[in-house]
Coordinates of C-alpha atoms in Angstrom, one line a residue:
M919 CA 44.2 -9.6 48.4
R920 CA 43.3 -12.6 50.6
W921 CA 45.0 -15.9 50.0
T922 CA 42.8 -18.8 51.2
I923 CA 43.8 -22.4 50.9
K924 CA 41.0 -24.9 50.2
P925 CA 40.5 -27.6 52.9
K926 CA 42.7 -30.6 52.3
P927 CA 40.9 -33.9 52.2
S928 CA 41.9 -36.6 54.8
Q929 CA 45.3 -38.3 54.1
E930 CA 43.5 -41.7 54.1
K931 CA 41.1 -40.6 51.2
I932 CA 44.1 -39.1 49.3
K933 CA 46.0 -42.3 49.6
Q934 CA 43.1 -44.5 48.6
L935 CA 42.3 -42.4 45.4
S936 CA 46.0 -42.1 44.6
Q937 CA 46.4 -45.9 44.6
A938 CA 43.1 -46.6 42.8
L939 CA 44.1 -44.3 39.9
N940 CA 47.8 -44.8 40.1
V941 CA 48.4 -41.0 40.2
E942 CA 50.5 -38.9 42.7
E943 CA 48.9 -37.6 45.8
N944 CA 48.8 -34.0 44.6
I945 CA 46.5 -35.0 41.7
A946 CA 44.4 -37.1 44.0
T947 CA 44.0 -34.1 46.3
L948 CA 42.9 -31.9 43.4
L949 CA 40.3 -34.5 42.4
L950 CA 38.9 -34.9 45.9
Q951 CA 38.5 -31.1 46.2
R952 CA 36.3 -31.3 43.0
G953 CA 34.1 -33.9 44.6
I954 CA 35.7 -36.9 42.7
A955 CA 36.3 -39.7 45.2
T956 CA 36.1 -43.0 43.2
F957 CA 37.6 -44.6 40.2
E958 CA 34.3 -44.4 38.3
E959 CA 33.9 -40.7 39.1
A960 CA 37.4 -40.1 37.9
R961 CA 36.7 -42.0 34.7
Q962 CA 33.7 -39.8 34.0
F963 CA 35.8 -36.7 34.8
F964 CA 38.8 -37.5 32.7
R965 CA 36.8 -39.2 29.9
P966 CA 33.6 -37.3 29.6
S967 CA 31.1 -39.3 27.4
L968 CA 27.9 -38.3 25.7
D969 CA 26.6 -41.6 27.0
D970 CA 26.6 -40.0 30.5
L971 CA 24.1 -37.3 29.5
H972 CA 20.8 -37.8 31.4
D973 CA 17.5 -38.9 29.8
P974 CA 15.8 -35.6 28.9
Y975 CA 12.4 -37.1 29.9
L976 CA 13.6 -37.0 33.5
M977 CA 12.9 -33.3 33.4
K978 CA 9.4 -32.3 34.7
D979 CA 7.0 -31.5 31.9
M980 CA 9.2 -32.8 29.1
H981 CA 6.5 -35.2 27.9
K982 CA 4.0 -32.4 27.8
A983 CA 6.4 -30.1 25.9
V984 CA 7.2 -32.7 23.3
E985 CA 3.5 -33.7 22.9
R986 CA 2.5 -30.1 22.3
I987 CA 5.2 -29.5 19.7
E988 CA 4.3 -32.7 17.9
N989 CA 0.6 -31.7 17.8
A990 CA 1.6 -28.3 16.5
I991 CA 3.5 -29.9 13.7
A992 CA 0.7 -32.4 12.9
N993 CA -1.8 -29.5 12.8
N994 CA 0.5 -27.3 10.7
E995 CA 0.5 -24.5 13.4
N996 CA 3.0 -21.6 13.3
I997 CA 5.6 -21.8 16.1
L998 CA 7.5 -18.9 17.5
I999 CA 10.9 -19.5 19.2
F1000 CA 11.4 -16.6 21.6
G1001 CA 14.6 -15.9 23.6
D1002 CA 16.5 -13.4 25.5
Y1003 CA 19.0 -11.1 23.8
D1004 CA 22.2 -12.3 25.5
V1005 CA 24.5 -15.1 24.4
D1006 CA 22.5 -17.8 26.3
G1007 CA 19.2 -16.6 24.8
T1008 CA 20.4 -16.1 21.2
T1009 CA 22.3 -19.4 21.1
A1010 CA 19.2 -21.2 22.5
V1011 CA 16.9 -19.6 19.9
S1012 CA 19.4 -20.4 17.1
L1013 CA 19.6 -24.0 18.4
V1014 CA 15.9 -24.8 18.7
S1015 CA 14.8 -22.9 15.6
S1016 CA 17.5 -24.4 13.3
Y1017 CA 16.8 -27.9 14.7
L1018 CA 13.0 -27.7 14.1
K1019 CA 13.5 -26.2 10.6
T1020 CA 15.3 -29.3 9.5
Y1021 CA 11.9 -31.0 9.3
Y1022 CA 9.3 -28.3 9.8
P1023 CA 9.1 -25.0 7.9
N1024 CA 6.6 -23.0 10.0
I1025 CA 9.1 -21.6 12.5
A1026 CA 9.7 -18.0 13.3
T1027 CA 12.2 -16.5 15.8
Y1028 CA 11.8 -13.5 18.1
I1029 CA 14.4 -11.7 20.3
P1030 CA 13.0 -8.7 22.3
D1031 CA 14.6 -5.3 21.8
R1032 CA 16.8 -4.7 24.8
Y1033 CA 15.7 -1.0 25.0
D1034 CA 12.1 -1.0 23.8
E1035 CA 10.9 -4.2 25.5
G1036 CA 13.6 -5.1 28.1
Y1037 CA 14.4 -8.6 29.4
G1038 CA 12.2 -11.6 29.0
V1039 CA 8.9 -12.4 27.5
S1040 CA 7.3 -9.2 26.2
Y1041 CA 3.7 -8.2 25.4
K1042 CA 5.0 -6.8 22.1
G1043 CA 6.4 -10.3 21.3
I1044 CA 3.0 -11.9 22.1
D1045 CA 1.2 -9.3 19.9
Y1046 CA 3.7 -10.2 17.1
A1047 CA 2.7 -13.8 17.5
D1048 CA -1.0 -13.0 17.4
D1049 CA -0.6 -10.8 14.3
N1050 CA 1.2 -13.6 12.5
G1051 CA -1.2 -16.4 13.3
I1052 CA 1.2 -18.1 15.8
T1053 CA -0.4 -20.4 18.3
L1054 CA 2.6 -21.8 20.1
I1055 CA 5.5 -19.9 21.7
I1056 CA 8.6 -21.7 23.0
A1057 CA 10.4 -19.3 25.4
L1058 CA 14.1 -20.0 26.0
D1059 CA 16.3 -18.6 28.8
C1060 CA 13.3 -16.6 30.1
G1061 CA 9.7 -16.9 31.1
I1062 CA 9.9 -18.5 34.5
K1063 CA 8.4 -15.4 36.1
S1064 CA 6.2 -14.3 33.1
I1065 CA 2.9 -15.2 34.8
D1066 CA 1.0 -12.2 33.5
H1067 CA 2.5 -12.5 30.0
V1068 CA 1.5 -16.2 29.7
A1069 CA -2.0 -15.3 30.9
Y1070 CA -2.2 -12.5 28.3
A1071 CA -1.2 -15.0 25.5
K1072 CA -3.8 -17.5 26.7
E1073 CA -6.5 -14.9 26.2
K1074 CA -5.3 -14.8 22.6
H1075 CA -5.3 -18.6 22.3
I1076 CA -1.5 -18.8 22.2
D1077 CA 0.1 -21.6 24.2
F1078 CA 3.5 -21.3 25.9
I1079 CA 6.3 -23.8 26.5
I1080 CA 8.9 -22.3 28.9
C1081 CA 12.5 -23.5 28.8
D1082 CA 14.4 -21.6 31.6
H1083 CA 17.1 -22.1 34.1
H1084 CA 16.5 -19.1 36.4
R1085 CA 15.1 -19.4 39.9
P1086 CA 11.3 -19.8 39.8
G1087 CA 9.1 -17.6 42.1
E1088 CA 6.5 -19.1 44.3
I1089 CA 3.9 -19.3 41.5
L1090 CA 4.7 -20.8 38.0
P1091 CA 3.2 -19.4 34.8
E1092 CA 0.2 -21.4 33.5
A1093 CA 2.1 -22.7 30.5
I1094 CA 1.5 -26.0 28.7
A1095 CA 5.0 -27.1 30.0
V1096 CA 7.6 -25.4 32.2
L1097 CA 11.0 -26.9 31.7
D1098 CA 13.3 -25.6 34.5
P1099 CA 15.6 -27.9 36.4
K1100 CA 15.5 -25.4 39.3
R1101 CA 11.8 -26.1 39.9
N1102 CA 11.4 -27.5 43.4
D1103 CA 9.1 -30.3 42.0
C1104 CA 11.6 -31.2 39.2
S1105 CA 13.8 -34.3 40.0
Y1106 CA 16.1 -33.9 37.0
P1107 CA 19.5 -35.1 38.2
Y1108 CA 21.4 -31.9 37.2
D1109 CA 20.0 -28.4 37.9
E1110 CA 22.9 -26.2 36.7
L1111 CA 22.1 -26.2 32.9
C1112 CA 22.1 -22.9 31.1
G1113 CA 19.1 -21.8 29.0
C1114 CA 20.6 -23.2 25.8
G1115 CA 21.3 -26.4 27.7
V1116 CA 17.6 -26.7 28.6
G1117 CA 16.9 -26.1 24.9
F1118 CA 19.3 -28.9 24.0
K1119 CA 17.5 -31.3 26.3
L1120 CA 14.2 -30.4 24.5
I1121 CA 15.7 -31.2 21.0
Q1122 CA 17.2 -34.4 22.5
A1123 CA 13.7 -35.4 23.6
L1124 CA 12.2 -34.4 20.2
G1125 CA 15.0 -36.4 18.4
R1126 CA 13.9 -39.6 20.1
N1127 CA 10.7 -39.5 18.0
R1128 CA 12.8 -39.3 14.9
N1129 CA 15.1 -42.1 15.9
Q1130 CA 18.0 -39.7 16.2
T1131 CA 20.9 -40.5 18.5
I1132 CA 23.1 -38.0 20.3
D1133 CA 25.5 -38.2 17.4
D1134 CA 22.9 -36.7 15.1
L1135 CA 22.7 -33.7 17.5
L1136 CA 26.5 -33.1 17.8
P1137 CA 26.5 -30.2 15.3
Y1138 CA 24.4 -28.2 17.8
L1139 CA 26.9 -28.4 20.6
D1140 CA 29.0 -25.5 19.4
L1141 CA 26.1 -23.3 20.4
V1142 CA 25.7 -25.1 23.8
A1143 CA 29.4 -24.8 24.6
T1144 CA 29.3 -21.1 23.7
A1145 CA 26.3 -20.5 26.0
I1146 CA 27.9 -22.5 28.9
A1147 CA 31.1 -20.5 28.6
A1148 CA 29.3 -17.1 28.4
D1149 CA 26.7 -17.7 31.2
I1150 CA 29.3 -18.7 33.8
V1151 CA 27.4 -21.8 34.9
P1152 CA 29.2 -24.5 36.9
M1153 CA 31.6 -26.6 34.7
T1154 CA 30.4 -29.9 36.3
G1155 CA 28.2 -32.8 35.3
E1156 CA 26.3 -32.4 32.1
N1157 CA 27.7 -28.9 31.5
R1158 CA 31.2 -30.2 31.4
I1159 CA 30.3 -33.0 28.9
L1160 CA 28.4 -30.6 26.7
A1161 CA 31.2 -28.0 26.9
K1162 CA 33.9 -30.5 26.1
F1163 CA 32.2 -32.0 23.0
G1164 CA 31.0 -28.5 22.0
L1165 CA 34.5 -27.2 22.0
E1166 CA 35.5 -30.1 19.8
V1167 CA 32.9 -29.0 17.3
I1168 CA 34.1 -25.4 17.5
N1169 CA 37.7 -26.6 16.8
S1170 CA 36.8 -29.0 14.1
N1171 CA 33.6 -28.2 12.3
P1172 CA 31.8 -25.1 13.7
R1173 CA 28.7 -23.6 12.1
P1174 CA 29.6 -20.9 9.6
G1175 CA 28.6 -18.1 12.0
I1176 CA 31.1 -19.2 14.6
Q1177 CA 33.7 -20.0 11.9
A1178 CA 33.4 -16.4 10.6
I1179 CA 34.2 -15.1 14.1
I1180 CA 37.2 -17.3 14.8
Q1181 CA 38.8 -18.0 11.4
N1182 CA 41.2 -15.0 11.5
L1183 CA 42.6 -15.9 14.9
K1184 CA 46.2 -16.9 15.1
K1185 CA 45.3 -19.5 17.7
K1186 CA 44.5 -22.9 16.1
V1187 CA 42.9 -24.7 19.1
L1188 CA 40.5 -22.6 21.2
T1189 CA 39.9 -23.3 24.9
I1190 CA 36.7 -22.5 26.9
T1191 CA 38.5 -19.2 28.0
D1192 CA 38.9 -18.2 24.3
V1193 CA 35.2 -18.8 23.9
V1194 CA 34.5 -16.6 26.9
F1195 CA 36.7 -13.7 25.8
I1196 CA 36.5 -13.9 21.9
V1197 CA 33.3 -15.6 20.7
A1198 CA 30.8 -14.7 23.4
P1199 CA 31.4 -10.9 23.6
R1200 CA 30.9 -10.6 19.8
I1201 CA 27.6 -12.5 20.0
N1202 CA 26.6 -10.4 23.0
A1203 CA 27.5 -7.1 21.2
A1204 CA 24.6 -7.5 18.8
G1205 CA 22.0 -7.4 21.5
R1206 CA 23.9 -4.8 23.5
I1207 CA 24.5 -2.3 20.7
K1208 CA 21.9 -3.0 18.0
H1209 CA 19.6 -6.0 18.3
G1210 CA 19.8 -9.7 19.2
N1211 CA 18.4 -10.6 15.9
Y1212 CA 21.8 -10.0 14.3
A1213 CA 23.2 -12.7 16.5
V1214 CA 20.5 -15.2 15.6
E1215 CA 21.0 -14.4 11.8
L1216 CA 24.7 -15.0 12.2
L1217 CA 24.3 -18.3 14.2
T1218 CA 21.7 -19.7 11.8
E1219 CA 23.4 -18.8 8.5
F1220 CA 24.7 -21.7 6.6
D1221 CA 26.5 -19.8 3.8
L1222 CA 30.0 -18.9 5.0
A1223 CA 30.3 -15.8 2.7
Q1224 CA 27.0 -14.4 4.1
A1225 CA 28.1 -15.3 7.7
E1226 CA 31.3 -13.4 7.1
E1227 CA 29.2 -10.3 6.2
F1228 CA 27.2 -10.7 9.4
A1229 CA 30.3 -11.2 11.5
S1230 CA 32.0 -8.1 10.1
Q1231 CA 28.8 -6.1 11.1
I1232 CA 29.0 -7.6 14.6
E1233 CA 32.7 -6.8 14.8
I1234 CA 31.7 -3.1 14.4
F1235 CA 29.1 -3.5 17.2
N1236 CA 31.8 -5.0 19.4
A1237 CA 34.2 -2.1 18.8
D1238 CA 31.4 0.3 19.7
R1239 CA 30.6 -1.7 22.8
K1240 CA 34.3 -1.5 24.0
D1241 CA 34.3 2.3 23.5
L1242 CA 31.0 2.7 25.4
D1243 CA 32.2 0.4 28.2
K1244 CA 35.4 2.4 28.7
Q1245 CA 33.7 5.8 28.7
I1246 CA 30.9 4.8 31.1
T1247 CA 33.3 3.0 33.5
K1248 CA 35.3 6.2 33.6
E1249 CA 32.2 8.3 34.4
A1250 CA 31.0 5.8 37.0
L1251 CA 34.4 5.7 38.8
L1252 CA 34.2 9.5 39.0
Q1253 CA 30.8 9.3 40.6
I1254 CA 32.1 6.8 43.2
E1255 CA 35.1 9.0 44.0
N1256 CA 32.9 12.1 44.4
N1257 CA 30.7 10.3 46.9
A1258 CA 33.5 8.6 48.9
E1259 CA 32.8 10.4 52.1
E1260 CA 31.7 7.3 54.0
K1261 CA 32.7 3.6 53.9
K1262 CA 30.2 1.8 51.7
F1263 CA 29.4 -1.9 51.5
T1264 CA 27.8 -1.4 48.1
T1265 CA 28.3 0.6 44.9
V1266 CA 25.0 1.9 43.4
V1267 CA 25.5 4.5 40.6
Y1268 CA 23.1 6.1 38.1
Q1269 CA 23.3 8.3 35.0
E1270 CA 20.3 8.7 32.7
D1271 CA 22.3 8.6 29.4
W1272 CA 24.4 5.5 30.1
H1273 CA 23.9 2.9 27.4
K1274 CA 21.7 0.1 28.7
G1275 CA 23.6 -2.5 26.7
V1276 CA 26.9 -2.2 28.6
I1277 CA 25.8 -1.5 32.2
G1278 CA 26.4 -5.1 33.2
I1279 CA 30.0 -5.0 31.9
V1280 CA 30.5 -1.7 33.6
A1281 CA 29.3 -3.2 36.9
S1282 CA 31.9 -6.0 36.6
R1283 CA 34.6 -3.4 35.8
L1284 CA 33.7 -1.4 38.9
I1285 CA 34.1 -4.4 41.1
E1286 CA 37.7 -4.7 39.8
T1287 CA 38.4 -1.3 41.4
H1288 CA 35.9 -1.2 44.3
Y1289 CA 35.3 -4.7 45.4
R1290 CA 31.7 -4.9 46.7
P1291 CA 28.2 -5.8 45.4
T1292 CA 27.5 -3.3 42.6
I1293 CA 24.5 -2.0 40.7
V1294 CA 24.6 0.3 37.7
F1295 CA 21.4 2.1 36.7
T1296 CA 20.3 4.0 33.6
K1297 CA 17.1 5.5 32.3
S1298 CA 14.9 3.2 30.3
G1299 CA 11.6 4.7 29.1
D1300 CA 9.9 6.2 32.1
K1301 CA 11.7 3.8 34.5
L1302 CA 15.3 3.1 35.6
A1303 CA 16.9 -0.2 34.6
A1304 CA 19.9 -1.8 36.2
S1305 CA 22.4 -4.6 36.1
A1306 CA 23.8 -6.0 39.3
R1307 CA 27.0 -8.0 39.9
S1308 CA 28.2 -9.5 43.1
V1309 CA 31.5 -10.5 44.8
K1310 CA 32.5 -14.1 45.4
D1311 CA 30.3 -16.0 47.9
F1312 CA 27.7 -13.2 48.3
D1313 CA 24.2 -13.8 47.0
I1314 CA 23.0 -10.6 45.3
Y1315 CA 19.7 -12.1 44.3
N1316 CA 18.8 -12.6 48.0
A1317 CA 19.8 -9.0 48.8
L1318 CA 17.5 -7.8 46.0
E1319 CA 14.7 -9.9 47.3
A1320 CA 15.1 -8.3 50.7
S1321 CA 14.9 -4.8 49.0
A1322 CA 12.1 -5.8 46.6
E1323 CA 9.5 -3.4 48.1
H1324 CA 11.2 -0.6 46.1
L1325 CA 11.6 -2.6 42.8
E1326 CA 9.1 -3.0 39.9
Q1327 CA 10.7 -6.3 38.9
F1328 CA 14.0 -8.2 39.2
G1329 CA 15.4 -11.6 38.3
G1330 CA 18.7 -13.4 38.0
H1331 CA 21.3 -15.5 39.9
M1332 CA 23.5 -15.4 42.9
Y1333 CA 26.2 -13.3 41.1
A1334 CA 24.3 -11.4 38.4
A1335 CA 20.8 -9.9 38.2
G1336 CA 18.7 -7.3 36.4
M1337 CA 16.0 -5.0 37.7
T1338 CA 13.7 -2.0 37.0
L1339 CA 12.3 0.6 39.4
K1340 CA 10.4 3.9 39.3
E1341 CA 12.8 6.9 39.4
E1342 CA 11.2 8.2 42.6
N1343 CA 12.2 5.0 44.4
Y1344 CA 15.9 5.1 43.4
S1345 CA 17.2 6.7 46.7
A1346 CA 15.0 4.5 48.9
F1347 CA 16.2 1.4 47.1
K1348 CA 19.8 2.5 47.2
N1349 CA 19.6 3.0 51.0
K1350 CA 17.8 -0.2 51.6
F1351 CA 20.2 -2.3 49.4
E1352 CA 23.2 -0.8 51.3
Q1353 CA 21.5 -1.6 54.6
V1354 CA 20.7 -5.2 53.6
V1355 CA 24.3 -5.9 52.4
R1356 CA 25.8 -4.1 55.4
E1357 CA 23.8 -6.4 57.7
T1358 CA 24.3 -9.7 55.9
I1359 CA 27.8 -9.7 54.2
H1360 CA 30.8 -11.1 56.0
P1361 CA 33.5 -8.4 56.1
D1362 CA 36.0 -10.8 54.6
L1363 CA 34.0 -11.0 51.4
L1364 CA 34.8 -7.3 50.7
T1365 CA 38.5 -8.2 50.1
P1366 CA 39.2 -10.0 46.8
E1367 CA 40.2 -13.6 47.4
I1368 CA 42.6 -15.9 45.6
A1369 CA 41.4 -19.4 46.3
V1370 CA 44.4 -21.8 46.4
D1371 CA 44.0 -25.5 45.8
L1372 CA 47.3 -26.8 47.1
E1373 CA 50.7 -25.9 48.5
I1374 CA 53.4 -27.5 46.5
D1375 CA 57.2 -27.4 45.9
L1376 CA 58.5 -26.3 42.5
N1377 CA 60.1 -29.8 42.2
D1378 CA 56.5 -31.2 42.1
I1379 CA 56.0 -29.5 38.7
N1380 CA 57.0 -31.6 35.6
D1381 CA 55.6 -32.4 32.2
K1382 CA 53.7 -35.5 33.5
F1383 CA 52.0 -33.4 36.2
F1384 CA 51.0 -30.7 33.7
R1385 CA 49.7 -33.3 31.2
I1386 CA 47.3 -34.6 33.8
L1387 CA 46.3 -31.0 34.8
K1388 CA 45.4 -30.4 31.1
Q1389 CA 42.9 -33.2 31.3
F1390 CA 41.0 -31.3 34.0
E1391 CA 39.8 -29.0 31.1
P1392 CA 37.4 -27.5 30.3
F1393 CA 37.7 -25.2 33.3
G1394 CA 35.0 -23.1 34.7
P1395 CA 33.1 -22.5 38.0
Q1396 CA 33.5 -25.4 40.5
N1397 CA 36.3 -26.7 38.3
M1398 CA 38.6 -23.7 38.0
T1399 CA 42.2 -23.9 36.8
P1400 CA 44.2 -25.3 39.8
V1401 CA 46.0 -22.6 41.7
F1402 CA 49.2 -23.4 43.7
W1403 CA 51.1 -21.8 46.6
S1404 CA 54.9 -22.1 47.0
K1405 CA 57.0 -20.7 49.8
N1406 CA 60.6 -19.7 50.2
V1407 CA 61.0 -18.9 46.5
N1408 CA 63.7 -16.7 45.1
D1409 CA 64.0 -14.8 41.8
T1410 CA 67.4 -15.7 40.4
G1411 CA 68.1 -12.1 39.4
Y1412 CA 66.3 -12.0 36.1
G1413 CA 63.3 -10.0 37.3
K1414 CA 62.2 -7.3 34.9
T1415 CA 59.1 -5.3 34.0
L1416 CA 57.4 -5.7 30.7
G1417 CA 54.5 -4.2 28.7
K1418 CA 53.7 -0.8 27.2
D1419 CA 53.4 0.8 30.6
E1420 CA 55.9 -1.5 32.3
E1421 CA 52.9 -3.0 34.2
H1422 CA 53.8 -6.7 34.0
L1423 CA 56.5 -8.6 35.9
R1424 CA 58.7 -11.4 34.6
L1425 CA 60.8 -13.5 37.0
Y1426 CA 62.9 -16.7 36.9
V1427 CA 62.1 -18.5 40.2
K1428 CA 63.7 -21.3 42.1
Q1429 CA 63.5 -22.9 45.5
E1430 CA 66.5 -24.4 47.3
N1431 CA 67.7 -27.5 45.2
S1432 CA 64.7 -27.1 42.8
V1433 CA 64.5 -26.7 39.0
G1434 CA 63.9 -23.1 37.9
F1435 CA 60.8 -21.8 36.1
A1436 CA 60.0 -18.7 34.1
A1437 CA 57.1 -16.8 35.8
I1438 CA 54.9 -14.0 34.4
G1439 CA 52.7 -11.8 36.5
F1440 CA 50.3 -9.6 34.6
G1441 CA 49.8 -6.3 36.3
L1442 CA 52.2 -7.3 39.1
A1443 CA 55.1 -4.9 38.3
G1444 CA 54.3 -3.0 41.6
K1445 CA 55.6 -6.1 43.5
K1446 CA 59.0 -6.1 41.8
A1447 CA 60.7 -4.6 44.9
L1448 CA 59.7 -7.7 46.9
T1449 CA 61.7 -9.9 44.6
E1450 CA 65.0 -8.0 44.5
N1451 CA 68.3 -9.2 46.1
Q1452 CA 67.0 -12.7 45.9
N1453 CA 64.7 -12.1 48.9
P1454 CA 62.6 -15.1 49.8
I1455 CA 59.0 -14.7 48.6
E1456 CA 55.8 -16.6 48.5
I1457 CA 53.9 -17.0 45.2
V1458 CA 50.5 -18.1 44.1
Y1459 CA 50.1 -19.2 40.5
S1460 CA 48.7 -21.5 37.9
I1461 CA 50.8 -23.5 35.5
D1462 CA 50.7 -23.1 31.7
E1463 CA 52.8 -23.4 28.6
N1464 CA 54.9 -20.7 26.9
E1465 CA 55.8 -21.1 23.2
W1466 CA 58.9 -19.2 22.2
N1467 CA 61.0 -19.8 19.0
N1468 CA 59.1 -23.0 18.4
T1469 CA 60.0 -24.3 21.8
I1470 CA 57.3 -25.1 24.3
S1471 CA 58.1 -24.9 28.0
L1472 CA 56.2 -24.8 31.3
Q1473 CA 55.8 -21.4 32.9
L1474 CA 54.1 -20.1 36.1
R1475 CA 51.4 -17.6 35.7
L1476 CA 51.7 -15.5 38.9
K1477 CA 48.5 -14.3 40.6
D1478 CA 50.2 -12.6 43.5
I1479 CA 53.5 -12.3 45.4
R1480 CA 54.2 -11.5 49.0
E1481 CA 57.2 -11.5 51.4

């Protein structure tokens, strides 16, 4: 494990911000590391406001999109809301369809079958539209590369509006409107929205024509926050505003579908982390195990009793997903071990009967054990389909682009991608991908890194410091939970292992003349020997609260320990 400390801003800047905000220098340092350098930027960070959302009409083609939808409504056309089968796609479809249905009935939804149709806009979906007299398709969280599909629809006199956030290729589809803040010719001020976020900007623009304010659209933000959490987009700018207010909706007045998922939890106030690990996997399980339509039904149901029925079905899908994920991970690890004769820079594994719905999760699991860019393939029809996951700071999308001669199609982001290829090209692709990564990755990136914000003394930690840290929430990429490094720390003799397999470590740590803190290290029992006899250790950790016997106290959540 590498510990790397983030660059410290200049002392002059730290001092200026500390004085401007009347906060201690450690807080000013953390803010500067997150790009917050002025009083006004700090106000927006600590007090996110819906007033700071950008004008949706700043997005290229937004006027065209709204005009085409309004014409469709005026002419009584049938509109199809089409989206991907993951959390971002199903929440986006739920958001746009439920919004439009509040004032226009001729709305249908379509989620492609993960196994039969695969990712993105499908010919089958366009044929469905044609068979049902649909003349406008709004594609969400997909479509930016669907040039042939949009052309096929055009032949059938079906128009497309594309709302996507993936990287465009050199040529855009010939749609009526292409809403994608990552378009090179789009000057929208924030380009890190998720697909559901782009969908929200569309309904924000449509709402203007109905004299709706942002307050009228608040009930849709539980969907947007769920998508932001699940899609691992940066927790900055508009995403942070939408996530914060969306979390408030989840915690106060969620739609019945989300309420049905969370109502049995012991926890009363959910954080963005809870959304990532509790809400999102269940919504995702529908598309992984059965069909994404189940997720849309759940998220657009307004009767709680019916939503509870849908949620209990999805709970079964999620249990099946966990079993499959464990089994396939085990089989994949065995494959890696059986082929461990040479040092590899990548993991590429394939078995034809692996469940396509969980190969992305399996890729992430494999990285926990073998830390390197990873691709998991399975058989899909007459081709092979795969999910790719990367390690921190390595762009897997670029590596796939450099290996594209062997692929049928691919798409995605820096850290996650999907692809298909012909079975006969598997070995050639595997070798080429290994070569590209070997030649382009910095060797350091093959060792997991703990990025540390700041070195502090334990005496720097108090209730006031923690209260301000809490206001950094919601956390996520580019605004992660602050991580601290403290040196010359001793366990005061309370060190013990915990857990079913004694895998966790509990300490009570102090520095010379400092207050003491309980510290918990999940999976760190193997480091217990370092802490014995009050040996001096270094620790990296985040700070959180522990509730025990109705008493709340600060505790350190250890990430690693060393001599």
